[in-house]
Amino acid sequence: MMNNGNSLTVNYVTKLRRLSSRLYQVWKTQGSKQALAKIFKKIYLKLEINPPQAIAAEIHQPCPIFYHWIGQNSVRESDLIHIAEIINIFKYKPLISVIMPVYNTPDRYLRSAIESVINQAYPYWELCIADDASTAPHIQPLLQEYAEKDARIKVVYREKNGHISAASNSALEIATGEYIALFDHDDLLTPDALYHVALMINRHPEADMIYTDEDKITDNNIYTDPCFKPDWCPDTFLSRRMYTCHLGIYRRSLVNEIGGFRVGFEGSQDYDLALRLTEKTTNIFHIPRILYHWRIHPNSTASNFNNKDYATEAALKALAEALQRRNEPAEIKLIRGGHSIVRYHIQDYSKVTVIIPTRNLGNVLNTCLTSIFEKTTYPNYEVLLIDNGSTEPRALEVIDKWKTKEPDRFRCEVYDIPFNYSKLNNYGVSKANGKYLLFLNNDTEVLTPDWMTAMVEQAQRPSIGAIGALLLYPDNTIQHAGVVIGLGGVASHSHKHFPADHPGYFYQIQTVNNYSAVTAACLMCRREVCEEVGGWEESLQIAFNDVDFCLKIIEKGYRNIYLPHVVLYHYESKSRGIEDTPEKLARFQGEIDYIQAKWKHIIDHDPCYNPHLTRGKEDYSIRI
């Protein structure tokens, strides 16, 4: 059934859609503040929302590309009609209980929030509201008004303020749906939000947890800060606090089983809930659509994490308890943005074999070896040099020097074949003594003394496959911070050329994250993992062999991971990789063809990347 609220939403989007294309073209061709001010003013006037002068004071600026994206991707009136037809033929129409704690919410925010639920295209919902003993006089009459208007709205009035965990549990007690959706009292759902949730449940009835993409909405009704998320990445979840966030949907029986929300975790009660719930299930699904608008106002967490310092403390407490439950002793380091890095205790300092293929380039090699032997604090390692037929006197001198200086930790095996990076690595594995294998380029330089320790911390975990590092160019810009499959048609490095201290896309550079692949310029894995996947693909002589190696590891059920606190220089030239002869071009194209044919399903959709993000650049910009 179409109602006035939906019509208003559709009218808004229709107007925006007509203007967004022009807005994008102005931004793309002119890019000036003056041109943007004119076009924004026209949009605000036509949409009858606040004038653009108010934006000058906003931290969260409107993004022309995002407005173009909204114009192309927001639900249309024709979409809502089609959605209604699809809902009618659903085999399964789950009741979704929307859980909403309320406390002294401003009238206009609360009405807008409730209306966004009433306006859902999917009709099989109930809105379970728990008023946490609000003192504002407008709250109870407003809630009673809506409860009388729609029988699907249920309200419980708490006698004593218990804060958000207790209030959420009160709302949960009156919920009868198979699934619950967590909803803040000042936010907005898109009209098609619960439809897409129900659609996912019909496709995956085993789903125990579902989450969606989100953005923020200002007091001026400006949509900003779109957060396009990866599919379920458990290690990202431990580092980037509650990256799943809004909209979060959970199987109610499982929420009840784990005891609901815990008092004492206010501000991060959802994170604590999700940590406990994901210890019970792996049936976690992501809907790559913006279905939730998170309200920005001066006192909101969406505006500034510092508004709720206690939330960060609660998140750290929840994470610490989760690690204890999982029997993974660790220390947690708090970093910017309220995020964290987990440093696991090493249970057994088993030997690491550092495998370095090399040929000539003596000074480059010496820099690499010097940094390893002079900086590494891990106590049990060997360096295995695979010499691919060096003839340069300086290179031979460097090899002899380190044989003398480090007789117990340095070995050199000569393997004089036509260059084949995969064969050299496989040969190195056959000669290695270590439980852990660290594949390293000869043109790297270690910067963080505990680099090897940090990698072993992760490699010892049974769930982890390949571990990668933050690699920098000599000018302290990023060469590698994880590999995104599908960029440029095959794969490319995340955040390439960003400053080393840049937070990245929602702190992606500075946090521990799952990636489908990491570069072999610095890559660690357990020997057993390498052997399980059959080592390195020797038909890939130069390019993309690390991508293939990592994807084989993913195929076996392991997770690959990037560590921002393992930092090395990589002296690879920024122009390196140009294929300038017919033979090289043919070989390179053959390697591209191999990867595209074998891994098409991941190239089409890298689960650690969002389909709404660009395939043409490494900067996590919006795909349009």
Coordinates of C-alpha atoms in Angstrom, one line a residue:
M1 CA 0.0 0.0 0.0
M2 CA 1.4 3.4 -1.0
N3 CA 1.1 6.1 1.7
N4 CA 1.8 9.8 2.0
G5 CA 5.2 9.2 3.6
N6 CA 6.4 7.0 0.8
S7 CA 5.1 9.5 -1.8
L8 CA 7.1 12.3 -0.1
T9 CA 10.2 10.2 -0.2
V10 CA 9.7 9.2 -3.8
N11 CA 9.0 12.9 -4.8
Y12 CA 12.2 13.9 -3.0
V13 CA 14.2 11.3 -4.8
T14 CA 12.6 12.1 -8.2
K15 CA 13.6 15.7 -7.9
L16 CA 17.0 14.8 -6.7
R17 CA 17.5 12.3 -9.6
R18 CA 16.7 15.0 -12.2
L19 CA 19.2 17.4 -10.7
S20 CA 22.0 15.0 -9.6
S21 CA 23.3 14.4 -13.1
R22 CA 23.7 18.1 -13.8
L23 CA 25.3 18.5 -10.4
Y24 CA 27.8 15.7 -11.1
Q25 CA 28.7 17.2 -14.5
V26 CA 29.3 20.6 -13.0
W27 CA 31.6 19.2 -10.4
K28 CA 33.4 17.0 -12.9
T29 CA 34.0 19.8 -15.5
Q30 CA 34.3 22.9 -13.3
G31 CA 34.9 21.7 -9.8
S32 CA 34.8 25.2 -8.4
K33 CA 33.1 26.2 -5.1
Q34 CA 31.2 28.9 -6.9
A35 CA 29.7 26.5 -9.4
L36 CA 28.8 24.0 -6.7
A37 CA 27.3 26.7 -4.5
K38 CA 24.9 27.7 -7.4
I39 CA 23.8 24.1 -8.2
F40 CA 23.4 23.2 -4.5
K41 CA 21.3 26.4 -3.9
K42 CA 19.1 25.3 -6.8
I43 CA 18.7 21.8 -5.3
Y44 CA 17.9 23.1 -1.8
L45 CA 15.3 25.6 -3.2
K46 CA 13.6 23.0 -5.3
L47 CA 13.5 20.5 -2.6
E48 CA 12.3 23.0 0.0
I49 CA 15.0 22.2 2.5
N50 CA 17.4 24.5 4.4
P51 CA 19.6 26.8 2.3
P52 CA 23.2 26.1 1.5
Q53 CA 24.6 28.7 3.9
A54 CA 24.0 26.3 6.8
I55 CA 26.4 23.8 5.3
A56 CA 29.4 26.0 5.8
A57 CA 29.2 25.2 9.5
E58 CA 28.8 21.5 9.0
I59 CA 31.7 19.1 9.5
H60 CA 30.1 16.6 7.1
Q61 CA 30.1 18.3 3.7
P62 CA 27.7 17.2 0.9
C63 CA 29.6 15.2 -1.8
P64 CA 28.6 15.8 -5.4
I65 CA 29.6 12.3 -6.5
F66 CA 27.5 10.8 -3.7
Y67 CA 24.5 12.9 -4.7
H68 CA 24.9 11.6 -8.3
W69 CA 25.1 8.1 -6.8
I70 CA 21.9 8.7 -4.8
G71 CA 20.2 9.9 -7.9
Q72 CA 21.1 6.7 -9.7
N73 CA 20.5 4.2 -6.8
S74 CA 17.6 5.5 -4.6
V75 CA 14.3 3.7 -4.7
R76 CA 11.8 4.9 -7.3
E77 CA 8.0 4.9 -7.1
S78 CA 8.1 2.2 -9.9
D79 CA 10.5 0.2 -7.7
L80 CA 8.1 0.3 -4.8
I81 CA 5.3 -1.0 -7.0
H82 CA 7.5 -3.8 -8.2
I83 CA 8.6 -4.6 -4.6
A84 CA 5.0 -5.0 -3.5
E85 CA 4.5 -7.5 -6.3
I86 CA 7.6 -9.5 -5.2
I87 CA 6.5 -9.5 -1.6
N88 CA 3.2 -11.1 -2.6
I89 CA 5.1 -14.1 -4.0
F90 CA 7.5 -14.5 -1.1
K91 CA 7.5 -18.1 0.2
Y92 CA 8.6 -16.8 3.6
K93 CA 7.3 -13.6 5.1
P94 CA 9.2 -13.3 8.3
L95 CA 7.9 -10.9 11.0
I96 CA 10.7 -8.3 11.7
S97 CA 10.6 -6.7 15.1
V98 CA 12.2 -3.2 14.9
I99 CA 13.7 -2.6 18.4
M100 CA 13.8 1.1 19.3
P101 CA 14.8 2.5 22.8
V102 CA 13.6 6.0 23.3
Y103 CA 14.8 8.7 25.8
N104 CA 13.9 12.4 25.5
T105 CA 14.2 12.3 21.7
P106 CA 13.4 15.7 20.1
D107 CA 9.9 15.6 18.6
R108 CA 10.8 16.0 14.9
Y109 CA 13.5 13.3 15.1
L110 CA 11.3 10.8 16.8
R111 CA 8.4 11.4 14.4
S112 CA 10.6 11.1 11.4
A113 CA 12.1 7.8 12.8
I114 CA 8.7 6.3 13.4
E115 CA 7.3 7.5 10.1
S116 CA 10.3 5.8 8.3
V117 CA 9.2 2.5 9.8
I118 CA 5.5 3.1 9.0
N119 CA 6.5 3.9 5.4
Q120 CA 8.2 0.5 4.8
A121 CA 7.2 -1.2 1.6
Y122 CA 7.5 -4.5 3.5
P123 CA 4.4 -4.7 5.7
Y124 CA 5.3 -7.6 8.0
W125 CA 7.0 -5.7 10.8
E126 CA 6.3 -4.6 14.4
L127 CA 7.9 -1.5 16.0
C128 CA 8.8 -2.4 19.6
I129 CA 9.5 0.9 21.5
A130 CA 10.8 1.1 25.0
D131 CA 10.5 4.5 26.6
D132 CA 13.4 4.6 29.1
A133 CA 11.5 6.8 31.6
S134 CA 11.7 10.0 29.5
T135 CA 11.3 13.3 31.3
A136 CA 10.4 15.3 28.2
P137 CA 6.6 15.9 28.3
H138 CA 6.0 15.3 24.6
I139 CA 7.3 11.7 24.5
Q140 CA 4.4 9.7 26.0
P141 CA 1.6 11.5 24.1
L142 CA 3.6 11.1 20.9
L143 CA 4.1 7.4 21.4
Q144 CA 0.5 6.9 22.4
E145 CA -0.6 8.7 19.2
Y146 CA 1.4 6.3 17.0
A147 CA 0.4 3.2 18.9
E148 CA -3.2 4.1 18.4
K149 CA -2.6 4.9 14.7
D150 CA -1.0 1.5 13.8
A151 CA -1.5 -1.7 15.7
R152 CA 2.0 -2.9 14.7
I153 CA 3.5 -0.3 17.0
K154 CA 4.0 -1.6 20.5
V155 CA 5.2 0.6 23.4
V156 CA 6.5 -0.3 26.9
Y157 CA 7.1 2.4 29.4
R158 CA 9.9 1.8 31.8
E159 CA 9.4 3.1 35.4
K160 CA 13.1 3.8 35.9
N161 CA 15.8 5.0 33.5
G162 CA 18.1 2.1 32.9
H163 CA 20.0 3.4 29.9
I164 CA 20.2 1.8 26.4
S165 CA 21.0 -1.8 27.3
A166 CA 18.1 -2.2 29.8
A167 CA 15.8 -0.3 27.5
S168 CA 16.7 -2.5 24.5
N169 CA 16.0 -5.6 26.6
S170 CA 12.6 -4.1 27.5
A171 CA 11.8 -3.6 23.8
L172 CA 13.1 -7.1 23.1
E173 CA 10.7 -8.6 25.7
I174 CA 7.7 -7.4 23.7
A175 CA 9.1 -8.5 20.3
T176 CA 7.5 -11.6 18.7
G177 CA 9.3 -11.5 15.3
E178 CA 11.6 -14.2 14.0
Y179 CA 14.2 -11.4 13.5
I180 CA 15.0 -8.2 15.3
A181 CA 16.3 -5.0 13.6
L182 CA 18.1 -2.5 15.8
F183 CA 17.0 1.1 15.2
D184 CA 18.0 4.3 17.0
H185 CA 15.3 6.8 18.0
D186 CA 16.6 9.6 15.8
D187 CA 17.6 7.8 12.6
L188 CA 15.8 6.9 9.4
L189 CA 15.2 3.7 7.4
T190 CA 14.9 3.9 3.6
P191 CA 11.4 2.8 2.4
D192 CA 12.8 -0.4 0.9
A193 CA 15.0 -1.4 3.9
L194 CA 13.0 -4.2 5.5
Y195 CA 12.0 -5.5 2.0
H196 CA 15.7 -6.1 1.2
V197 CA 16.1 -7.8 4.6
A198 CA 13.2 -10.1 3.9
L199 CA 14.5 -10.8 0.4
M200 CA 17.9 -11.8 1.9
I201 CA 16.2 -14.1 4.4
N202 CA 14.2 -15.7 1.6
R203 CA 17.4 -16.4 -0.3
H204 CA 19.3 -17.4 2.8
P205 CA 16.8 -18.7 5.5
E206 CA 19.8 -19.8 7.5
A207 CA 20.8 -16.2 8.1
D208 CA 21.4 -15.4 11.7
M209 CA 22.9 -11.9 11.3
I210 CA 22.4 -9.4 8.4
Y211 CA 23.9 -6.0 8.0
T212 CA 23.6 -3.3 5.4
D213 CA 25.5 -0.2 4.1
E214 CA 24.6 3.2 5.6
D215 CA 25.2 6.9 5.4
K216 CA 24.5 9.9 7.6
I217 CA 21.9 12.6 7.5
T218 CA 22.4 16.2 8.8
D219 CA 19.9 18.5 10.4
N220 CA 19.6 20.1 6.9
N221 CA 18.5 16.7 5.5
I222 CA 21.8 16.4 3.6
Y223 CA 23.0 12.8 3.0
T224 CA 26.7 12.5 3.5
D225 CA 29.5 10.1 4.6
P226 CA 28.3 6.9 2.8
C227 CA 29.8 3.8 4.3
F228 CA 30.1 1.0 1.8
K229 CA 31.1 -2.1 3.7
P230 CA 32.7 -5.4 2.8
D231 CA 31.0 -8.7 3.3
W232 CA 31.6 -10.4 6.7
C233 CA 35.3 -9.9 7.7
P234 CA 35.8 -11.3 11.3
D235 CA 39.2 -9.7 11.8
T236 CA 38.1 -6.4 10.5
F237 CA 35.3 -6.6 13.1
L238 CA 37.8 -6.9 15.8
S239 CA 39.7 -3.8 14.7
R240 CA 37.2 -1.4 13.2
R241 CA 34.7 -1.2 16.0
M242 CA 31.3 -2.5 14.9
Y243 CA 31.9 -1.8 11.2
T244 CA 28.7 -3.7 10.5
C245 CA 26.7 -1.1 12.5
H246 CA 23.5 0.0 10.8
L247 CA 21.2 -1.6 9.8
G248 CA 21.8 -4.7 12.0
I249 CA 19.4 -7.6 11.9
Y250 CA 19.6 -10.6 14.2
R251 CA 17.7 -13.9 14.7
R252 CA 15.7 -13.3 17.8
S253 CA 16.0 -16.8 19.2
L254 CA 19.8 -16.5 19.0
V255 CA 19.7 -13.1 20.7
N256 CA 17.6 -14.6 23.5
E257 CA 20.0 -17.6 23.8
I258 CA 23.0 -15.3 24.5
G259 CA 21.1 -13.2 27.0
G260 CA 20.2 -10.1 25.0
F261 CA 22.0 -6.9 25.7
R262 CA 24.3 -6.7 28.7
V263 CA 24.1 -3.8 31.2
G264 CA 27.5 -2.3 31.6
F265 CA 28.3 -2.1 27.9
E266 CA 26.2 1.0 27.2
G267 CA 27.4 2.9 24.1
S268 CA 28.8 -0.3 22.6
Q269 CA 26.0 -2.7 23.6
D270 CA 25.4 -3.6 19.9
Y271 CA 29.1 -4.5 19.5
D272 CA 29.1 -6.7 22.6
L273 CA 25.9 -8.4 21.3
A274 CA 27.4 -9.0 17.9
L275 CA 30.7 -10.3 19.3
R276 CA 28.8 -12.9 21.4
L277 CA 26.4 -13.8 18.6
T278 CA 29.1 -14.3 16.0
E279 CA 30.7 -16.8 18.3
K280 CA 27.6 -18.9 17.9
T281 CA 27.1 -18.7 14.1
T282 CA 28.9 -18.1 10.8
N283 CA 25.6 -17.5 8.9
I284 CA 26.3 -13.8 8.5
F285 CA 25.2 -11.9 5.4
H286 CA 25.7 -8.4 4.0
I287 CA 23.3 -6.4 1.9
P288 CA 25.4 -4.0 -0.2
R289 CA 22.8 -1.2 -0.2
I290 CA 22.4 2.0 1.8
L291 CA 19.2 1.2 3.8
Y292 CA 19.9 3.3 6.9
H293 CA 20.4 7.0 7.5
W294 CA 22.3 7.8 10.7
R295 CA 21.3 11.1 12.2
I296 CA 24.0 13.7 12.7
H297 CA 23.4 16.3 15.4
P298 CA 25.7 18.0 18.0
N299 CA 25.3 15.3 20.6
S300 CA 25.2 12.2 18.4
T301 CA 27.9 9.5 18.1
A302 CA 27.5 9.9 14.3
S303 CA 28.8 13.4 14.6
N304 CA 31.8 12.7 16.8
F305 CA 33.0 9.6 18.6
N306 CA 34.3 11.9 21.4
N307 CA 30.7 12.6 22.3
K308 CA 30.6 9.2 23.9
D309 CA 34.0 8.3 25.3
Y310 CA 32.3 5.7 27.5
A311 CA 31.3 3.9 24.3
T312 CA 34.9 3.4 23.4
E313 CA 35.7 2.1 26.9
A314 CA 32.7 -0.3 26.6
A315 CA 33.9 -1.5 23.2
L316 CA 37.3 -2.3 24.5
K317 CA 35.8 -4.1 27.4
A318 CA 33.5 -6.1 25.1
L319 CA 36.5 -7.0 22.8
A320 CA 38.7 -8.0 25.8
E321 CA 36.0 -10.4 27.1
A322 CA 35.4 -11.8 23.6
L323 CA 39.1 -12.7 23.3
Q324 CA 39.0 -14.4 26.7
R325 CA 36.0 -16.4 25.7
R326 CA 37.7 -17.4 22.5
N327 CA 40.8 -18.5 24.4
E328 CA 43.0 -16.1 22.4
P329 CA 45.2 -14.2 25.0
A330 CA 46.0 -10.8 23.7
E331 CA 46.5 -7.1 24.5
I332 CA 44.4 -4.4 22.8
K333 CA 45.9 -1.2 21.6
L334 CA 43.6 1.7 21.2
I335 CA 44.1 3.8 18.0
R336 CA 42.5 6.8 16.4
G337 CA 38.7 6.9 15.8
G338 CA 37.9 4.6 18.7
H339 CA 39.4 1.6 16.8
S340 CA 41.9 -1.0 18.1
I341 CA 44.6 -3.4 17.2
V342 CA 44.7 -6.8 18.8
R343 CA 48.2 -8.0 19.6
Y344 CA 48.0 -11.8 20.3
H345 CA 50.3 -13.5 22.7
I346 CA 52.6 -15.9 20.9
Q347 CA 52.2 -19.5 22.3
D348 CA 55.3 -21.0 20.7
Y349 CA 58.2 -19.0 19.1
S350 CA 58.6 -21.5 16.3
K351 CA 61.2 -20.8 13.6
V352 CA 60.4 -18.4 10.8
T353 CA 62.2 -18.9 7.4
V354 CA 62.5 -15.6 5.5
I355 CA 62.7 -16.6 1.8
I356 CA 64.3 -13.9 -0.4
P357 CA 64.7 -14.6 -4.2
T358 CA 67.5 -12.3 -5.5
R359 CA 69.8 -11.7 -8.5
N360 CA 72.5 -9.1 -8.4
L361 CA 71.5 -5.6 -7.0
G362 CA 74.0 -6.0 -4.2
N363 CA 73.4 -2.6 -2.5
V364 CA 69.6 -3.2 -2.6
L365 CA 70.1 -6.6 -1.1
N366 CA 72.4 -5.4 1.6
T367 CA 69.9 -2.8 2.7
C368 CA 67.3 -5.5 3.0
L369 CA 69.5 -7.9 5.0
T370 CA 70.9 -5.2 7.2
S371 CA 67.5 -4.1 8.3
I372 CA 66.4 -7.7 9.0
F373 CA 69.4 -8.7 11.1
E374 CA 69.8 -5.3 12.9
K375 CA 66.2 -4.6 13.7
T376 CA 64.3 -7.9 14.1
T377 CA 63.4 -8.7 17.7
Y378 CA 61.8 -12.1 17.0
P379 CA 64.2 -14.6 18.5
N380 CA 63.9 -17.6 16.2
Y381 CA 64.4 -17.1 12.5
E382 CA 66.6 -17.8 9.5
V383 CA 67.1 -16.0 6.3
L384 CA 67.2 -18.2 3.2
L385 CA 68.5 -16.4 0.1
I386 CA 67.5 -18.0 -3.2
D387 CA 70.2 -16.7 -5.6
N388 CA 68.9 -16.7 -9.1
G389 CA 72.4 -16.7 -10.7
S390 CA 74.0 -13.5 -9.4
T391 CA 77.1 -12.4 -11.3
E392 CA 77.5 -8.8 -10.0
P393 CA 80.7 -8.6 -7.8
R394 CA 78.9 -6.4 -5.2
A395 CA 76.0 -8.9 -4.9
L396 CA 78.4 -11.8 -4.4
E397 CA 80.4 -9.7 -1.8
V398 CA 77.2 -9.0 0.1
I399 CA 76.2 -12.7 0.2
D400 CA 79.7 -13.7 1.5
K401 CA 79.6 -10.9 4.1
W402 CA 76.3 -12.1 5.6
K403 CA 77.5 -15.8 5.5
T404 CA 80.3 -14.7 7.7
K405 CA 78.4 -12.3 10.0
E406 CA 75.3 -14.5 10.5
P407 CA 76.5 -18.1 10.0
D408 CA 73.7 -19.6 12.1
R409 CA 70.8 -17.5 10.7
F410 CA 71.8 -16.9 7.0
R411 CA 71.9 -19.4 4.2
C412 CA 72.1 -19.0 0.4
E413 CA 70.9 -21.6 -2.1
V414 CA 71.8 -21.0 -5.8
Y415 CA 69.0 -21.7 -8.2
D416 CA 70.1 -20.5 -11.6
I417 CA 67.1 -20.7 -13.9
P418 CA 65.3 -18.3 -16.2
F419 CA 63.5 -15.9 -13.8
N420 CA 60.3 -17.4 -12.5
Y421 CA 59.2 -15.9 -9.1
S422 CA 56.9 -18.8 -8.3
K423 CA 59.5 -21.5 -9.0
L424 CA 62.0 -19.6 -6.9
N425 CA 59.6 -19.4 -4.0
N426 CA 58.7 -23.1 -4.3
Y427 CA 62.3 -24.0 -4.3
G428 CA 62.8 -21.9 -1.2
V429 CA 60.0 -23.7 0.6
S430 CA 61.7 -27.0 -0.2
K431 CA 64.9 -25.8 1.5
A432 CA 63.2 -24.0 4.4
N433 CA 63.4 -25.2 8.0
G434 CA 60.8 -23.0 9.5
K435 CA 57.2 -23.6 10.6
Y436 CA 56.4 -20.2 9.3
L437 CA 57.4 -19.0 5.8
L438 CA 58.0 -15.3 5.2
F439 CA 58.2 -14.5 1.5
L440 CA 60.1 -11.2 1.1
N441 CA 61.4 -9.1 -1.8
N442 CA 65.0 -8.2 -1.9
D443 CA 64.1 -4.5 -2.4
T444 CA 62.5 -4.0 1.0
E445 CA 63.7 -2.5 4.2
V446 CA 62.3 -3.3 7.6
L447 CA 61.1 -0.3 9.6
T448 CA 59.3 -1.8 12.6
P449 CA 61.5 -4.1 14.8
D450 CA 58.6 -6.3 15.9
W451 CA 57.5 -6.9 12.4
M452 CA 58.1 -10.6 12.4
T453 CA 56.6 -11.0 15.9
A454 CA 53.4 -9.3 14.8
M455 CA 53.1 -11.5 11.7
V456 CA 53.7 -14.7 13.8
E457 CA 51.0 -13.5 16.2
Q458 CA 48.5 -13.9 13.4
A459 CA 50.1 -16.8 11.6
Q460 CA 49.7 -19.0 14.7
R461 CA 45.9 -18.6 14.5
P462 CA 44.4 -21.6 12.8
S463 CA 41.9 -19.4 10.9
I464 CA 44.5 -17.2 9.3
G465 CA 46.2 -17.9 5.9
A466 CA 48.3 -15.2 4.4
I467 CA 49.5 -12.1 6.4
G468 CA 50.6 -8.9 4.7
A469 CA 52.2 -5.6 5.7
L470 CA 52.0 -1.9 5.1
L471 CA 54.6 -1.2 2.4
L472 CA 55.8 2.3 1.7
Y473 CA 57.6 4.0 -1.1
P474 CA 60.7 6.0 -0.1
D475 CA 58.7 9.2 0.0
N476 CA 56.5 7.7 2.7
T477 CA 53.4 7.1 0.5
I478 CA 51.7 3.8 0.4
Q479 CA 52.8 1.1 -2.0
H480 CA 50.6 -1.7 -0.5
A481 CA 48.0 -1.8 2.2
G482 CA 46.1 -5.0 1.0
V483 CA 45.1 -6.1 -2.4
V484 CA 41.6 -5.5 -3.9
I485 CA 40.5 -8.1 -6.5
G486 CA 38.9 -6.6 -9.6
L487 CA 40.7 -3.2 -9.5
G488 CA 42.0 -2.5 -13.0
G489 CA 40.3 -5.6 -14.3
V490 CA 42.5 -8.0 -12.2
A491 CA 43.8 -6.7 -8.9
S492 CA 45.6 -3.7 -7.4
H493 CA 46.8 -2.3 -4.1
S494 CA 44.5 -0.6 -1.6
H495 CA 45.1 3.1 -1.0
K496 CA 48.1 3.3 -3.3
H497 CA 50.0 6.6 -3.1
F498 CA 48.1 7.7 0.0
P499 CA 50.3 9.3 2.8
A500 CA 51.5 6.7 5.3
D501 CA 49.7 8.4 8.2
H502 CA 46.3 8.8 6.3
P503 CA 43.5 7.0 8.1
G504 CA 42.1 5.6 4.8
Y505 CA 38.6 4.7 4.0
F506 CA 36.9 4.6 7.4
Y507 CA 40.3 4.0 9.0
Q508 CA 41.0 1.1 6.7
I509 CA 44.8 1.9 6.4
Q510 CA 45.3 2.2 10.2
T511 CA 43.4 -0.9 11.2
V512 CA 43.8 -4.7 10.9
N513 CA 41.6 -5.8 7.9
N514 CA 40.8 -8.9 6.0
Y515 CA 41.6 -8.8 2.3
S516 CA 41.2 -11.4 -0.3
A517 CA 45.0 -11.0 -1.1
V518 CA 48.1 -9.4 0.0
T519 CA 51.3 -8.8 -1.9
A520 CA 54.2 -11.3 -1.9
A521 CA 56.7 -8.5 -1.4
C522 CA 56.1 -9.3 2.3
L523 CA 53.8 -12.2 3.0
M524 CA 53.8 -14.8 5.8
C525 CA 51.9 -18.0 6.2
R526 CA 52.3 -21.4 7.9
R527 CA 54.2 -24.0 6.0
E528 CA 51.2 -26.3 6.2
V529 CA 49.0 -23.7 4.5
C530 CA 51.4 -23.3 1.7
E531 CA 51.7 -27.0 1.2
E532 CA 47.9 -27.5 1.4
V533 CA 47.3 -25.1 -1.6
G534 CA 50.1 -26.7 -3.6
G535 CA 52.5 -23.8 -3.3
W536 CA 52.9 -21.1 -6.0
E537 CA 51.5 -21.5 -9.5
E538 CA 54.6 -21.8 -11.7
S539 CA 52.8 -20.9 -14.9
L540 CA 52.5 -17.4 -13.4
Q541 CA 56.2 -16.4 -13.8
I542 CA 56.0 -12.8 -12.7
A543 CA 52.6 -11.2 -12.3
F544 CA 49.7 -12.1 -10.1
N545 CA 51.2 -15.2 -8.6
D546 CA 50.7 -13.8 -5.2
V547 CA 47.0 -13.0 -6.0
D548 CA 46.6 -16.6 -7.2
F549 CA 48.4 -18.0 -4.1
C550 CA 46.2 -15.9 -1.7
L551 CA 42.9 -16.8 -3.5
K552 CA 43.8 -20.5 -3.3
I553 CA 44.2 -20.0 0.5
I554 CA 40.8 -18.3 0.7
E555 CA 39.4 -21.2 -1.3
K556 CA 40.6 -23.6 1.5
G557 CA 38.6 -21.6 4.1
Y558 CA 41.4 -19.5 5.6
R559 CA 41.3 -15.7 6.0
N560 CA 44.0 -13.4 4.7
I561 CA 44.9 -10.3 6.7
Y562 CA 46.7 -7.0 6.5
L563 CA 48.6 -5.6 9.4
P564 CA 49.1 -1.8 9.5
H565 CA 51.7 -2.0 12.3
V566 CA 54.1 -4.1 10.2
V567 CA 55.8 -1.4 8.1
L568 CA 58.6 -1.7 5.5
Y569 CA 59.9 0.4 2.7
H570 CA 59.5 -1.2 -0.7
Y571 CA 62.0 0.4 -3.2
E572 CA 59.9 -0.7 -6.2
S573 CA 59.8 2.2 -8.7
K574 CA 56.4 3.8 -9.0
S575 CA 56.7 3.2 -12.8
R576 CA 57.7 -0.4 -12.4
G577 CA 55.6 -3.0 -14.3
I578 CA 55.6 -1.5 -17.8
E579 CA 55.9 -4.3 -20.3
D580 CA 57.9 -2.9 -23.2
T581 CA 58.7 -5.8 -25.5
P582 CA 56.3 -8.1 -27.5
E583 CA 57.5 -11.1 -25.5
K584 CA 56.8 -9.4 -22.1
L585 CA 53.5 -8.1 -23.3
A586 CA 52.4 -11.6 -24.4
R587 CA 53.5 -13.1 -21.1
F588 CA 51.8 -10.4 -19.1
Q589 CA 48.6 -10.8 -21.1
G590 CA 48.7 -14.6 -20.6
E591 CA 49.0 -14.1 -16.8
I592 CA 46.0 -11.7 -16.9
D593 CA 44.0 -14.2 -18.9
Y594 CA 44.8 -17.0 -16.4
I595 CA 43.7 -15.0 -13.4
Q596 CA 40.6 -13.6 -15.1
A597 CA 39.5 -17.1 -16.2
K598 CA 40.3 -18.9 -12.9
W599 CA 39.1 -16.3 -10.4
K600 CA 36.3 -14.6 -12.3
H601 CA 33.8 -15.0 -9.5
I602 CA 36.0 -13.0 -7.1
I603 CA 37.0 -10.5 -9.7
D604 CA 33.3 -9.8 -10.2
H605 CA 32.8 -9.5 -6.5
D606 CA 35.6 -9.3 -4.0
P607 CA 34.0 -10.1 -0.7
C608 CA 36.4 -7.8 1.1
Y609 CA 35.4 -4.9 -1.0
N610 CA 32.1 -3.2 -1.8
P611 CA 30.5 -3.4 -5.3
H612 CA 29.6 0.4 -5.0
L613 CA 33.3 1.3 -4.8
T614 CA 35.4 2.1 -7.8
R615 CA 37.1 -0.5 -10.0
G616 CA 39.3 2.1 -11.7
K617 CA 41.3 3.6 -8.8
E618 CA 42.8 2.5 -5.5
D619 CA 41.2 5.3 -3.5
Y620 CA 37.9 3.8 -2.4
S621 CA 35.9 6.4 -4.3
I622 CA 32.3 5.8 -5.3
R623 CA 31.7 3.7 -8.4
I624 CA 29.5 5.6 -10.9

